[in-house]
GROMACS .gro file of C-alpha atoms in nm:
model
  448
    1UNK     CA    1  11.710  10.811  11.944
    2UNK     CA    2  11.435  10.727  12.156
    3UNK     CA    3  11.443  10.703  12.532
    4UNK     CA    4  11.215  10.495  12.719
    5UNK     CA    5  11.056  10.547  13.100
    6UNK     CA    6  10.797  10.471  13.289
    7UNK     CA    7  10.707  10.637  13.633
    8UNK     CA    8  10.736  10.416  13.945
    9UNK     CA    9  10.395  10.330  14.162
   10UNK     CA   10  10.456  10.526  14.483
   11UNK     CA   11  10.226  10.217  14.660
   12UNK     CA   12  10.402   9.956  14.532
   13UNK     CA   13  10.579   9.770  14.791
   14UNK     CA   14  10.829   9.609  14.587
   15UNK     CA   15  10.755   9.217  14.544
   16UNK     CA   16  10.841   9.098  14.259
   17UNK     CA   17  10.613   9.084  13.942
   18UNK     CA   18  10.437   8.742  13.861
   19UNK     CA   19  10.567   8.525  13.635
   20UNK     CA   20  10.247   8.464  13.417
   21UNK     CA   21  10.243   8.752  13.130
   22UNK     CA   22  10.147   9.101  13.164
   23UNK     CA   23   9.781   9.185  13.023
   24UNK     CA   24   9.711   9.452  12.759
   25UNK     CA   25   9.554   9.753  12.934
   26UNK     CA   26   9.173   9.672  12.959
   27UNK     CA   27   8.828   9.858  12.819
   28UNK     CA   28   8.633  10.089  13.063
   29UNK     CA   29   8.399   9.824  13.136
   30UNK     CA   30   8.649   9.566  13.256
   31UNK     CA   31   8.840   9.509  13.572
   32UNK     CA   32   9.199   9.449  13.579
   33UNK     CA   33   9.503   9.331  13.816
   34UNK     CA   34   9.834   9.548  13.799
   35UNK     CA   35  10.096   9.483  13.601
   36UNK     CA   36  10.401   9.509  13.647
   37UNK     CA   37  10.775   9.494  13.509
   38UNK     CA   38  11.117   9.520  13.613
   39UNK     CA   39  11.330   9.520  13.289
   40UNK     CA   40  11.357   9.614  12.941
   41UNK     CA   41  11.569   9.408  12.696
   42UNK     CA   42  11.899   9.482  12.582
   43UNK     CA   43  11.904   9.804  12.303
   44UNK     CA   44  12.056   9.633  11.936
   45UNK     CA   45  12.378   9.789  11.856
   46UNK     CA   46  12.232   9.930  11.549
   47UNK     CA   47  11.911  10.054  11.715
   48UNK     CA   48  11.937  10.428  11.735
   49UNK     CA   49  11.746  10.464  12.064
   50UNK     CA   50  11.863  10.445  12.405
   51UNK     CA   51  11.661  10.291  12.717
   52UNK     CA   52  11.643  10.440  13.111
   53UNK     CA   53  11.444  10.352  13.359
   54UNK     CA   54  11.401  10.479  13.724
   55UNK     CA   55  11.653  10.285  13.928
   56UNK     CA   56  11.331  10.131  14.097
   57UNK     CA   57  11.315   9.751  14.108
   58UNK     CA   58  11.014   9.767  13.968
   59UNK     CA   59  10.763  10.010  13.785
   60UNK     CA   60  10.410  10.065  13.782
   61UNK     CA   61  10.273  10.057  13.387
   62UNK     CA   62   9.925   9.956  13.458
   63UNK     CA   63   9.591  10.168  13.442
   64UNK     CA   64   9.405  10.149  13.776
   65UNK     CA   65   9.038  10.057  13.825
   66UNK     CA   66   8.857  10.168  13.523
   67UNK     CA   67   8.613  10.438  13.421
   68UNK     CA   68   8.204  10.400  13.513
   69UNK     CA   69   8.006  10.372  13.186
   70UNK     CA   70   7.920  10.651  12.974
   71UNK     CA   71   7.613  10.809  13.106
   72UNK     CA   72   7.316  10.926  12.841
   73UNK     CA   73   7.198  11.244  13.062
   74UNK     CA   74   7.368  11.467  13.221
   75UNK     CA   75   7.342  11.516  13.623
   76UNK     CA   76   7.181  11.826  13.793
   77UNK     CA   77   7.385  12.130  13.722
   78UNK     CA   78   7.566  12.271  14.025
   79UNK     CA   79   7.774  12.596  14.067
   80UNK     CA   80   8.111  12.421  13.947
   81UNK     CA   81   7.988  12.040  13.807
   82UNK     CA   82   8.390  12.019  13.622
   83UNK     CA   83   8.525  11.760  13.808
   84UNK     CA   84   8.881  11.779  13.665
   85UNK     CA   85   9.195  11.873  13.907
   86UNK     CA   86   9.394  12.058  13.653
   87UNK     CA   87   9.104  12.259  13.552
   88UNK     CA   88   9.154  12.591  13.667
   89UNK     CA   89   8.849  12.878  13.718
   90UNK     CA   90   9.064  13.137  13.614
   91UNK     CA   91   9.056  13.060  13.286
   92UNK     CA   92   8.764  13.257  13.037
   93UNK     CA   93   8.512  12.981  13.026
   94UNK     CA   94   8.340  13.178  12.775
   95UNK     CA   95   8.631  13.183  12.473
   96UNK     CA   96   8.642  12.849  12.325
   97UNK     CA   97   8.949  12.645  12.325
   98UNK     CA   98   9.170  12.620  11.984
   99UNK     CA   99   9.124  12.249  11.881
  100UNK     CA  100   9.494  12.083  11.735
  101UNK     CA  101   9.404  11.746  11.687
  102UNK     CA  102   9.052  11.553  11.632
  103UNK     CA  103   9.049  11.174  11.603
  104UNK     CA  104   8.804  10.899  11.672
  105UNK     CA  105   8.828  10.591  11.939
  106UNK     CA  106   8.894  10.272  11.739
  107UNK     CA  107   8.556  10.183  11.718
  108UNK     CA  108   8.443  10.521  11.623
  109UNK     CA  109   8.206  10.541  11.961
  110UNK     CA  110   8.434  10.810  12.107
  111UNK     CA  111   8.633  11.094  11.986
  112UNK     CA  112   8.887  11.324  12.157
  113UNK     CA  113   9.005  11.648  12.056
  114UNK     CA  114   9.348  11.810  12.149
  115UNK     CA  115   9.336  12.206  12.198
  116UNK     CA  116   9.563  12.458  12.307
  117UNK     CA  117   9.461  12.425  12.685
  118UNK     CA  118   9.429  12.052  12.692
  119UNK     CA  119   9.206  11.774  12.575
  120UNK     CA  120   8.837  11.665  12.567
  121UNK     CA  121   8.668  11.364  12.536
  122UNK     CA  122   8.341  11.332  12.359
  123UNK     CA  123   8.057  11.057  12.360
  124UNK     CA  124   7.890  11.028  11.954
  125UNK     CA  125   7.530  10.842  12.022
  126UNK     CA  126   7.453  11.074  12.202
  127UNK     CA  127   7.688  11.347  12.173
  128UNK     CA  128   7.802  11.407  12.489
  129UNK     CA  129   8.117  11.535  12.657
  130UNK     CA  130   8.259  11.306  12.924
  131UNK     CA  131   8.540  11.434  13.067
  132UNK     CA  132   8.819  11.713  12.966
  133UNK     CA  133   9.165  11.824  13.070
  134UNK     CA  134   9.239  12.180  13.114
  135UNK     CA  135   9.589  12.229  13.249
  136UNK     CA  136   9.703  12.539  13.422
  137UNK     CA  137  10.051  12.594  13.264
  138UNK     CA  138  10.112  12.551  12.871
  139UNK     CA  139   9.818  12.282  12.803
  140UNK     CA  140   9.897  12.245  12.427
  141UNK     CA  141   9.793  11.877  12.294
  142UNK     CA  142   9.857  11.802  11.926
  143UNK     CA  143   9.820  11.432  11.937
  144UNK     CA  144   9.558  11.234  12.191
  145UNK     CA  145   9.477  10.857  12.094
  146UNK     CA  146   9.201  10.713  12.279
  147UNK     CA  147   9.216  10.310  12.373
  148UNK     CA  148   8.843  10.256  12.286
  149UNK     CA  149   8.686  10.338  12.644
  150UNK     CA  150   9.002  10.304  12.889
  151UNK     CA  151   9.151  10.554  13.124
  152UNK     CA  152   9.497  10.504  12.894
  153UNK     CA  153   9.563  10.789  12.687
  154UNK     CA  154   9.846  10.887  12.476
  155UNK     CA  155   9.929  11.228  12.449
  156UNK     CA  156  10.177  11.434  12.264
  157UNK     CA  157  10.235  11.802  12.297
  158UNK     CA  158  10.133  12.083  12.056
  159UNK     CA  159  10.055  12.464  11.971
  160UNK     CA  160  10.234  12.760  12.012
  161UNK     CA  161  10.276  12.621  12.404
  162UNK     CA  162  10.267  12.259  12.428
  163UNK     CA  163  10.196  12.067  12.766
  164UNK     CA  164  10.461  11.831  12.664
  165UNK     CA  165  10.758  11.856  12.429
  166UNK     CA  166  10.645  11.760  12.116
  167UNK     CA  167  10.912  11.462  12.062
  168UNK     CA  168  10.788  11.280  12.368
  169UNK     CA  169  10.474  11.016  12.380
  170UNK     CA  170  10.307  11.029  12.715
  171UNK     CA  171  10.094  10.775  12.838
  172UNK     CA  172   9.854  10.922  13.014
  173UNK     CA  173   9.615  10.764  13.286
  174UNK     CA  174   9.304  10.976  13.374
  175UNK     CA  175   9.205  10.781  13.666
  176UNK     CA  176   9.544  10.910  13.841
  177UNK     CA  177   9.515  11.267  13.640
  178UNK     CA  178   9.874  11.206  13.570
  179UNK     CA  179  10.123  11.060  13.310
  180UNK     CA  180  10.260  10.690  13.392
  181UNK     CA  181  10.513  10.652  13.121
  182UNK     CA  182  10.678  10.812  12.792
  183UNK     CA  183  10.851  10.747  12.491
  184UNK     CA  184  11.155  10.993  12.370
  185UNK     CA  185  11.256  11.065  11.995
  186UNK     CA  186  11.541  11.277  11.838
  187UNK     CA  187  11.269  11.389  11.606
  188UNK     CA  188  10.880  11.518  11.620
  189UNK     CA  189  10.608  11.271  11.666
  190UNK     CA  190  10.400  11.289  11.373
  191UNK     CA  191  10.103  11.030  11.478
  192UNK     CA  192  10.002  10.724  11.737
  193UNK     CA  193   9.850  10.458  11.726
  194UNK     CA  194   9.715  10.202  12.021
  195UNK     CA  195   9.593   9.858  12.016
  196UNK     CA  196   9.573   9.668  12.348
  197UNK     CA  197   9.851   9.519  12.331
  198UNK     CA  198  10.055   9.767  12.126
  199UNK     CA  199  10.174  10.128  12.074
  200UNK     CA  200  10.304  10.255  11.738
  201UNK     CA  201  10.430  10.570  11.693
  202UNK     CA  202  10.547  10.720  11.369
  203UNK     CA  203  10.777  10.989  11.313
  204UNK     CA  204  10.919  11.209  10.959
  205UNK     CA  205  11.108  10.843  10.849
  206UNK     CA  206  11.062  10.578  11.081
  207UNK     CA  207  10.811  10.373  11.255
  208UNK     CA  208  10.820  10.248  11.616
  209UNK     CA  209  10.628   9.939  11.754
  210UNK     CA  210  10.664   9.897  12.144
  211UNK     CA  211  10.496   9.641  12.371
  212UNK     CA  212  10.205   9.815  12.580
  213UNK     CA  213  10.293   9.645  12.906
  214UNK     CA  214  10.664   9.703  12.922
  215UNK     CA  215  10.719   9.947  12.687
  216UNK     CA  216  11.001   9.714  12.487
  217UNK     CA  217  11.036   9.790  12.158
  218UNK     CA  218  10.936   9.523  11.922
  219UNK     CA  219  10.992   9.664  11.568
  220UNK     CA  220  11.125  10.016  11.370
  221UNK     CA  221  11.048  10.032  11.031
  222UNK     CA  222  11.218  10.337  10.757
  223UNK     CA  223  10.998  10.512  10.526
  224UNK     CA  224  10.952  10.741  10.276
  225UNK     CA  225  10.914  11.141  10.449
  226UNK     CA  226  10.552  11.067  10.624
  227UNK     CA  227  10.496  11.449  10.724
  228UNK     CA  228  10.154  11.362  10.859
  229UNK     CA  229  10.282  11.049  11.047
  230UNK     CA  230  10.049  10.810  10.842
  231UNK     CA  231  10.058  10.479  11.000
  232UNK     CA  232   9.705  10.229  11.066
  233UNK     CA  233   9.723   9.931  11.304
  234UNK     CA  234   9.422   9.617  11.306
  235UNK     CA  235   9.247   9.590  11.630
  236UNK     CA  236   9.170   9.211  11.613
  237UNK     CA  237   9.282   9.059  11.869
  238UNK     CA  238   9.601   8.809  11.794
  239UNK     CA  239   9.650   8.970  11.437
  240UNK     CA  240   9.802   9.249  11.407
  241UNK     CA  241   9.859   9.395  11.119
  242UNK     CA  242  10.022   9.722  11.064
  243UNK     CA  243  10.063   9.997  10.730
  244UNK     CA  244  10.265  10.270  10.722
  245UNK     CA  245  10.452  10.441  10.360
  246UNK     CA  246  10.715  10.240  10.152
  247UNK     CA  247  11.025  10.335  10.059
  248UNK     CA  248  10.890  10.452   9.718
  249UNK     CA  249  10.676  10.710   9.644
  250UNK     CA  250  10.333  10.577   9.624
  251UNK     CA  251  10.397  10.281   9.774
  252UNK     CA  252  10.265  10.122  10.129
  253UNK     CA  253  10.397   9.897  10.328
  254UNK     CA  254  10.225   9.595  10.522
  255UNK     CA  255  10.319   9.367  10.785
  256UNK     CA  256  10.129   9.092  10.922
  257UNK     CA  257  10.321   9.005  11.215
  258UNK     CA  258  10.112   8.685  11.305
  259UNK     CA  259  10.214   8.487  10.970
  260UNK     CA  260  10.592   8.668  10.984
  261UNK     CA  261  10.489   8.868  10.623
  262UNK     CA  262  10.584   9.204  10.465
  263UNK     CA  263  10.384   9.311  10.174
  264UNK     CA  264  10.477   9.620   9.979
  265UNK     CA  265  10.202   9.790   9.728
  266UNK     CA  266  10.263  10.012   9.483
  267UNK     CA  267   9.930  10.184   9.523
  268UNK     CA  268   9.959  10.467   9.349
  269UNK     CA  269  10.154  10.667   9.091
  270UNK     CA  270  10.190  10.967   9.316
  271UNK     CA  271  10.257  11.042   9.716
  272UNK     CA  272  10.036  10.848   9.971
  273UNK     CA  273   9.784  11.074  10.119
  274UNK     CA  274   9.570  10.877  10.355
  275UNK     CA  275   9.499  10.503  10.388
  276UNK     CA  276   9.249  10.328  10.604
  277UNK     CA  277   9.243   9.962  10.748
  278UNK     CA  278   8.919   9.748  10.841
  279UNK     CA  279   8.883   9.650  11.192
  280UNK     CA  280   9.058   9.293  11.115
  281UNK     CA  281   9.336   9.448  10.879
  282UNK     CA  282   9.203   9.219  10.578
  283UNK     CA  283   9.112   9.529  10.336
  284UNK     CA  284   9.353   9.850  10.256
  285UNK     CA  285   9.218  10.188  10.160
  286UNK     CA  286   9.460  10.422   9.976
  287UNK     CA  287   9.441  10.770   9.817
  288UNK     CA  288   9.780  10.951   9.683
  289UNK     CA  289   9.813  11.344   9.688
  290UNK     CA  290   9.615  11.354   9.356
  291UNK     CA  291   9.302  11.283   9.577
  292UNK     CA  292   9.090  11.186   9.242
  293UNK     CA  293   9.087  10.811   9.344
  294UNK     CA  294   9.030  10.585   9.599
  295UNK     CA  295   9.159  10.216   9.555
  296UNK     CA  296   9.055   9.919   9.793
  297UNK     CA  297   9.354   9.635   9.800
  298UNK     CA  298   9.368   9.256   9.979
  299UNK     CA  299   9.634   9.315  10.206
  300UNK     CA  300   9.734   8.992  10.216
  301UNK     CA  301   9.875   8.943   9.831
  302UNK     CA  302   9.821   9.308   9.737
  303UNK     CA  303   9.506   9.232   9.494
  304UNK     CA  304   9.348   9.515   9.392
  305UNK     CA  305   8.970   9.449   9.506
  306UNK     CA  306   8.825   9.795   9.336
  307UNK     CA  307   8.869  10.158   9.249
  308UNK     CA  308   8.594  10.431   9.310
  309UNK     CA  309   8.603  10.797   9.198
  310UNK     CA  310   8.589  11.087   9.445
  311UNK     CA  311   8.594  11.339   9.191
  312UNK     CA  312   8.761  11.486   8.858
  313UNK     CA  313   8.985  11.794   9.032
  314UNK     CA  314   9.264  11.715   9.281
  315UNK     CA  315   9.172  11.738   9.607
  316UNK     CA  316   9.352  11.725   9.979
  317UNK     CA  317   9.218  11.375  10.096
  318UNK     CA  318   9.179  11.459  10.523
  319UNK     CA  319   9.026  11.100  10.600
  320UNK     CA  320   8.898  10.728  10.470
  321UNK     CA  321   8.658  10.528  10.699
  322UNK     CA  322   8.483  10.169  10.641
  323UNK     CA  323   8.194  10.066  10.788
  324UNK     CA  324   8.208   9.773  11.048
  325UNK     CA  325   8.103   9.489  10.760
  326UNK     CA  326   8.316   9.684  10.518
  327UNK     CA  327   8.021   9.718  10.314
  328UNK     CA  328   8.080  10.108  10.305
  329UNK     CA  329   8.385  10.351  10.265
  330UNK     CA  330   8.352  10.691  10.334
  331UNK     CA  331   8.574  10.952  10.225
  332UNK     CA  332   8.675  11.334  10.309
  333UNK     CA  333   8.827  11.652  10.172
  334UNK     CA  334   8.898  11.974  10.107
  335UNK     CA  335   8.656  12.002   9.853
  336UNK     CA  336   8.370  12.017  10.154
  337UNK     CA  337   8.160  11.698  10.008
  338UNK     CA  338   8.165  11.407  10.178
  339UNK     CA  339   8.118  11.063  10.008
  340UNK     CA  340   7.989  10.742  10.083
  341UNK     CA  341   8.123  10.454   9.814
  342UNK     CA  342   7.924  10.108   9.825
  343UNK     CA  343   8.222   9.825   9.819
  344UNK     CA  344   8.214   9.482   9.629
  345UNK     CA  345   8.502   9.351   9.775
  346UNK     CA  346   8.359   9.013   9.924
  347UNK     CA  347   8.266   8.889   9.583
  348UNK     CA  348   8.496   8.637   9.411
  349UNK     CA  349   8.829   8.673   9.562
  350UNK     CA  350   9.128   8.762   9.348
  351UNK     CA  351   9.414   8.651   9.340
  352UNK     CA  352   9.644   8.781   9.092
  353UNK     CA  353   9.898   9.000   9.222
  354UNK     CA  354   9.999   9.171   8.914
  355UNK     CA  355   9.668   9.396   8.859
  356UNK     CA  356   9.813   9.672   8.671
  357UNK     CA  357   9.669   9.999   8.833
  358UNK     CA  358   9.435  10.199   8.590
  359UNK     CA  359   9.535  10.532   8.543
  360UNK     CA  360   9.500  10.854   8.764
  361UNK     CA  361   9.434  11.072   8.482
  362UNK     CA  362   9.169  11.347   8.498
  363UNK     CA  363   8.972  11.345   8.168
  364UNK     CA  364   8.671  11.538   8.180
  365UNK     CA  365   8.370  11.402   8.074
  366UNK     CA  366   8.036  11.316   8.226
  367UNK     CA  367   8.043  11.107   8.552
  368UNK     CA  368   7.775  10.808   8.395
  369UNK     CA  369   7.997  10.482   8.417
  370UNK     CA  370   7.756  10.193   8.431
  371UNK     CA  371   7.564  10.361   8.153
  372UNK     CA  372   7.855  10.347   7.930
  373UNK     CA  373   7.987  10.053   7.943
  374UNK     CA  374   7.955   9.896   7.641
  375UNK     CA  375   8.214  10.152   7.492
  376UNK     CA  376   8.460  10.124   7.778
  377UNK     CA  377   8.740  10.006   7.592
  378UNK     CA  378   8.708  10.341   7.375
  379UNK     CA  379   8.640  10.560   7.678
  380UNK     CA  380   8.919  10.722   7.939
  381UNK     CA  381   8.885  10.529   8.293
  382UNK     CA  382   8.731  10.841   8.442
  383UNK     CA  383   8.435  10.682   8.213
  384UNK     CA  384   8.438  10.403   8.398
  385UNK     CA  385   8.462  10.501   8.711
  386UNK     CA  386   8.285  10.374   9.035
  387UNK     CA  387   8.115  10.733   9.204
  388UNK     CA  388   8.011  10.774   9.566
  389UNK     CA  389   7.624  10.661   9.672
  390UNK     CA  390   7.562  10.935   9.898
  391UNK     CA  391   7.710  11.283   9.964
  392UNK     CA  392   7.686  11.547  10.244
  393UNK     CA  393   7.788  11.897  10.192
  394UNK     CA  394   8.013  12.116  10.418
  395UNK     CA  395   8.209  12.443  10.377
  396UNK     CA  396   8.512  12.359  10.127
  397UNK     CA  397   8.879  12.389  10.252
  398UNK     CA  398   8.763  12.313  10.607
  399UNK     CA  399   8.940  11.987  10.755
  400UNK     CA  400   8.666  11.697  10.795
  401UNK     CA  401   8.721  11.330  10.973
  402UNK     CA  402   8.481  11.100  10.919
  403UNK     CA  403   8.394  10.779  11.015
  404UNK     CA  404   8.060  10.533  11.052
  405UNK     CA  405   7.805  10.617  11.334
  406UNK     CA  406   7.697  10.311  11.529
  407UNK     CA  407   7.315  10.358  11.390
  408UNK     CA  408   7.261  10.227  11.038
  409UNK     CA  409   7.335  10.435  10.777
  410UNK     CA  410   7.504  10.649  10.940
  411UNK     CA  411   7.812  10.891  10.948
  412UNK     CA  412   7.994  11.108  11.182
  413UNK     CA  413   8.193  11.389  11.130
  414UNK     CA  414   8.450  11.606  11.310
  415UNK     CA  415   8.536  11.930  11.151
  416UNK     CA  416   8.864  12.133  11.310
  417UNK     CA  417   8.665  12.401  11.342
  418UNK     CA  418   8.453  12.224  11.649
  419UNK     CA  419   8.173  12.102  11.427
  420UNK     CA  420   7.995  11.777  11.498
  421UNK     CA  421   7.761  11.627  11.205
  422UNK     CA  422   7.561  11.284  11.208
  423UNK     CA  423   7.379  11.207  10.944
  424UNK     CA  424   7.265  10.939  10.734
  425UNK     CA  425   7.234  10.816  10.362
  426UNK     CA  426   6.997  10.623  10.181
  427UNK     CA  427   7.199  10.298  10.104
  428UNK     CA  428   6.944  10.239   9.800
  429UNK     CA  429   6.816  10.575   9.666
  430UNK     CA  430   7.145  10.748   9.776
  431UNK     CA  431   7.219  11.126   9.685
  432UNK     CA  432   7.227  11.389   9.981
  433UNK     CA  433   7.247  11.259  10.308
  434UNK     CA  434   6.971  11.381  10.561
  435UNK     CA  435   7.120  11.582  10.879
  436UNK     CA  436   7.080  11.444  11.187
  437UNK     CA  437   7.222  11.626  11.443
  438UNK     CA  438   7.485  11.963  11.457
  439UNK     CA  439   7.676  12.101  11.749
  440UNK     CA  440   8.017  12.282  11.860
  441UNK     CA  441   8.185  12.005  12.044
  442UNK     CA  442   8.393  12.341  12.121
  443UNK     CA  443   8.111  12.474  12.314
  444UNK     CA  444   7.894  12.165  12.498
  445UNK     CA  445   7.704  12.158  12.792
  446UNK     CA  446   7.889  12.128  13.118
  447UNK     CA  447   8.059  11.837  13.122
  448UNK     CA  448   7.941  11.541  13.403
   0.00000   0.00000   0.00000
């Protein structure tokens, strides 16, 4: 069941909304009206949610004037420069926050971290913190999805003492410091994921897909168990297109809601362990629990496009990442190595849906594929495989995100232990990346 609020605007003096539609919550360098609602539709009999909301004739679900710009230096210091209202001096400056949750903005200029006492949120060219959250009672965060620069937040609750139960979805606008709406499950919210126009919120079996300006839901969706709450939304505007688990084991599950389509993939042979979505939802990334291989799929017809390698011992995939022309994938796990795969997937399209998958199997053997091709139809696939272009070592069994710095070339990536990396690979050479830049987002200057 999922219950549905939104807090009322104590300055709203009740005239009713306009009729024209409600806008999608805008970017920190746009201005915006209010919008506002003053129903939610009927609940289907066999939906299992319910819906409240205050007895108000109308509710406030709009984020107010928007953040400055990101700044590139940081002001004077004075003797307290943290702005933020729940921060409280009491608390040991000096012992770093636990983080719970790292994720990137959704075009991978921003990144926010959710710790034990609250959340931060971090510039990446330059590395900078802008702002953070400290709250004074419980402060636990597990989940925080950005909206690429806006003052709209979602938040979930996390750690051994969570700000917020950890079955609730709060919307979160920093401009006010305070929440503005939330969505209530029976069950534990196991990822979110915003567009402007959207929130989608996964949970152990199910998928939820509300309307951003009224909170109505628009779609629920069953699934496999989806522990990790996997679940990747486009961000084109007008097409959205959404992926979340199957049914089936190995299997993933499309819907392009613009053409009215559902496309299921059998991607792999095992579990799904991560997936990945371009910025216009056209290409698929999958890995399964094997973690040996990484296939690229149309997700249109469900053509596999290619397969690269990551490497011949299972691994714990953590994260996949193209690069803004989808030229690049880049790839992390528990093995410590990151990879960067070159992509062929805008030559001659395919269109047969009935490419049989080549095998996961882990033959050992040398990793020279192009070399050896005129034997391949003697030779296991692992033979044959694509490997990355570039690699960057960390510390294996550490947890790694990664995704494509704004600079050429480059990566960024967020390690749970507070590390920040850039660095950047030779697209024609390749091999080991050159470092760029290192710090403990955990331990920054003073905010500004």
């Amino acid at each position: 069941m999922a219950t549905l609020s939104a807090y009322p605007n104590p300055n709203f003096d009740h005239h009713p909304p306009s009729s024209s539609p409600p806008s999608p919550p805008p970017s920190m360098l746009q201005q915006s009206d209010n919008v506002y609602f003053d129903s939610v539709s009927e609940t289907p009999e066999n939906d299992d949610r319910t819906v409240s909301v205050p007895s108000n004739s109308a509710v406030f679900l709009s984020p107010p004037p928007p953040l400055p710009p990101i700044r590139t230096s940081l002001p004077p210091l004075n003797p307290n420069p943290n702005p933020n209202p729940n921060y409280s001096s009491s608390q040991n400056d000096h012992v770093p926050p636990t983080p719970l949750h790292v994720s990137f903005n959704q075009d991978s200029g921003c990144f926010a971290s959710g710790t034990d006492r609250g959340f931060r949120i971090y510039n990446c060219d330059p590395f900078r913190e802008i702002f953070r959250r400290d709250f004074d009672r419980g402060g636990g965060i597990g989940h925080v999805e950005m909206l690429f620069r806006c003052n709209i937040l979602a938040l979930v609750g996390g750690g051994p003492d969570p700000q917020y139960p950890i079955n609730k979805v709060m919307i979160w606008d920093d401009h006010q410091s305070r929440c503005i709406g939330e969505l209530s499950f029976r069950s534990e919210v196991r990822g979110v994921r915003l567009r402007r126009d959207r929130i989608v919120v996964a949970l152990e079996q199910k998928v939820f897909v509300y309307n951003f300006a009224d909170l109505k839901l628009l779609h629920q969706i069953e699934t496999i168990a989806n522990p990790k709450g996997l679940c990747e939304v486009s961000q084109s505007a007008g097409k959205l297109v959404l992926v979340c688990p199957g049914l089936q084991k190995g299997q993933v599950r499309v819907e392009h809601y613009a053409s009215k389509r559902t496309k299921f993939i059998m991607a792999h042979d095992s579990r799904i362990a991560c997936f990945a979505l371009t910025h216009d939802g056209g290409l698929l990334a999958t890995s399964s629990s094997k973690g040996t291989l990484v296939r690229v799929f149309n997700t249109f017809d469900g053509t596999l496009l290619q397969e690269v390698r990551r490497g011949a011992d299972r691994a714990e995939i953590y994260s996949l990442a193209f690069s803004t022309t989808a030229q690049w994938l880049a790839v992390s796990s528990d093995k410590g190595t990151i990879h960067v795969f070159g992509l062929k997937v805008n030559s001659a399209p395919q269109t047969n849906e009935n490419v049989p998958p080549i095998s996961e199997s882990n033959a050992i053997g040398s990793p020279a594929g192009s070399s050896l091709s005129f034997i391949k139809g003697v030779l296991p696939s692992y033979f044959k495989s694509e490997w990355s272009v570039a690699q960057f070592r960390l510390l294996e069994g550490a947890q790694y995100t990664v995704a494509f710095g704004h600079q050429k070339n480059t990566v960024v990536i967020l390690g749970m232990d507070g590390s920040f990396y850039r660095c950047q690979f030779d697209p024609v050479k390749g091999g080991e990346m050159t470092q760029l830049e290192y710090c403990n987002f955990l331990k920054p200057a003073e905010p500004f």
